[in-house]
Coordinates of C-alpha atoms in Angstrom, one line a residue:
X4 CA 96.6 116.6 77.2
X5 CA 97.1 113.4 78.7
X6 CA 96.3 112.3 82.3
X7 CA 99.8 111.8 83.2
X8 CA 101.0 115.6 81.3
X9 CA 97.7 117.0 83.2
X10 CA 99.2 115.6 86.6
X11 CA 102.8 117.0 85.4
X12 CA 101.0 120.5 84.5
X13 CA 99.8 120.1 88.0
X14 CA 102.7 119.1 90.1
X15 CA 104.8 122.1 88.5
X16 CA 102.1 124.4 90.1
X17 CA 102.0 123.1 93.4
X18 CA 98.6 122.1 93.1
X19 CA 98.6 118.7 93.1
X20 CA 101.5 116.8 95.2
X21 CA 104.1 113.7 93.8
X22 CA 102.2 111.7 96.2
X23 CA 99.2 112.6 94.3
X24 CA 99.7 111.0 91.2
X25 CA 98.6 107.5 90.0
X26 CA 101.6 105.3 90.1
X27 CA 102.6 103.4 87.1
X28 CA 104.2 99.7 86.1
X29 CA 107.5 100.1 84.6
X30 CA 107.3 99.9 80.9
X31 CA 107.5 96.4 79.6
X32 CA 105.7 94.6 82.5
X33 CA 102.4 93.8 82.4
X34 CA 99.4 92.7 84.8
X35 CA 99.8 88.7 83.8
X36 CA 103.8 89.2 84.5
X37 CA 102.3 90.7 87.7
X38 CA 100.2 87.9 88.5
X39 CA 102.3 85.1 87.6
X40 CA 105.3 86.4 89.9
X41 CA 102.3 86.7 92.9
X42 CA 101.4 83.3 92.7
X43 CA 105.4 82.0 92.5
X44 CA 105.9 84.2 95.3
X45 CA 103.3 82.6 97.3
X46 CA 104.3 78.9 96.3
X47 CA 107.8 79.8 97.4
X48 CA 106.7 80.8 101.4
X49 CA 105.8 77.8 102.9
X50 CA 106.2 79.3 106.3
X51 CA 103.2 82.0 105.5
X52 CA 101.2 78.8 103.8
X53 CA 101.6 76.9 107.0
X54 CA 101.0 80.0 109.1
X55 CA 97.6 80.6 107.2
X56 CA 96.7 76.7 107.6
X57 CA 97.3 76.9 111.7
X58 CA 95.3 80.3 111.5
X59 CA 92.3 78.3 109.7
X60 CA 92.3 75.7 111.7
X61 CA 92.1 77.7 114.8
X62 CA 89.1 79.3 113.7
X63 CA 87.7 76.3 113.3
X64 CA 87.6 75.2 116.4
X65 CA 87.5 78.5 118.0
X66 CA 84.1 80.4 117.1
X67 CA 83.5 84.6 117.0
X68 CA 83.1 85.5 120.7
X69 CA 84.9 82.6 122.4
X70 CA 87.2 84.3 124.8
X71 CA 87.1 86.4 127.7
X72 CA 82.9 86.5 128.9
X73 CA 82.8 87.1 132.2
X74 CA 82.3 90.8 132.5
X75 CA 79.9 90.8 129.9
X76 CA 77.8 93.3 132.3

């Protein structure tokens, strides 16, 4: 029996829910096809690039803690 009949077996019983199951790729795509769509993806959105960049940049200058310390007790 394999995982994916065991999982079937299991649904039909009400044991185990759709939700359950380990979600497969389609057939014919693989993790490099995966991975090299990811990284096009992310070339493509140069408004999230440029939002990470002004994120970085204000963590440089603005350290763990900085804000509101006045009612620190």
């Amino acid at each position: 029996v394999t995982v994916d009949d065991w999982y079937e077996q299991r649904r039909r019983q009400g044991l185990v829910s759709a939700q359950g199951a380990p979600q497969r790729t389609p057939a014919g795509i693989t993790d490099e096809d995966l991975q090299q769509q990811e990284k096009k993806e992310e070339k493509d959105d140069e408004e999230a690039l440029q939002k990470a960049r002004n994120w970085d940049d204000w963590k440089d200058t603005h350290p763990r803690g900085y804000g509101n310390r006045q009612n620190m007790g």
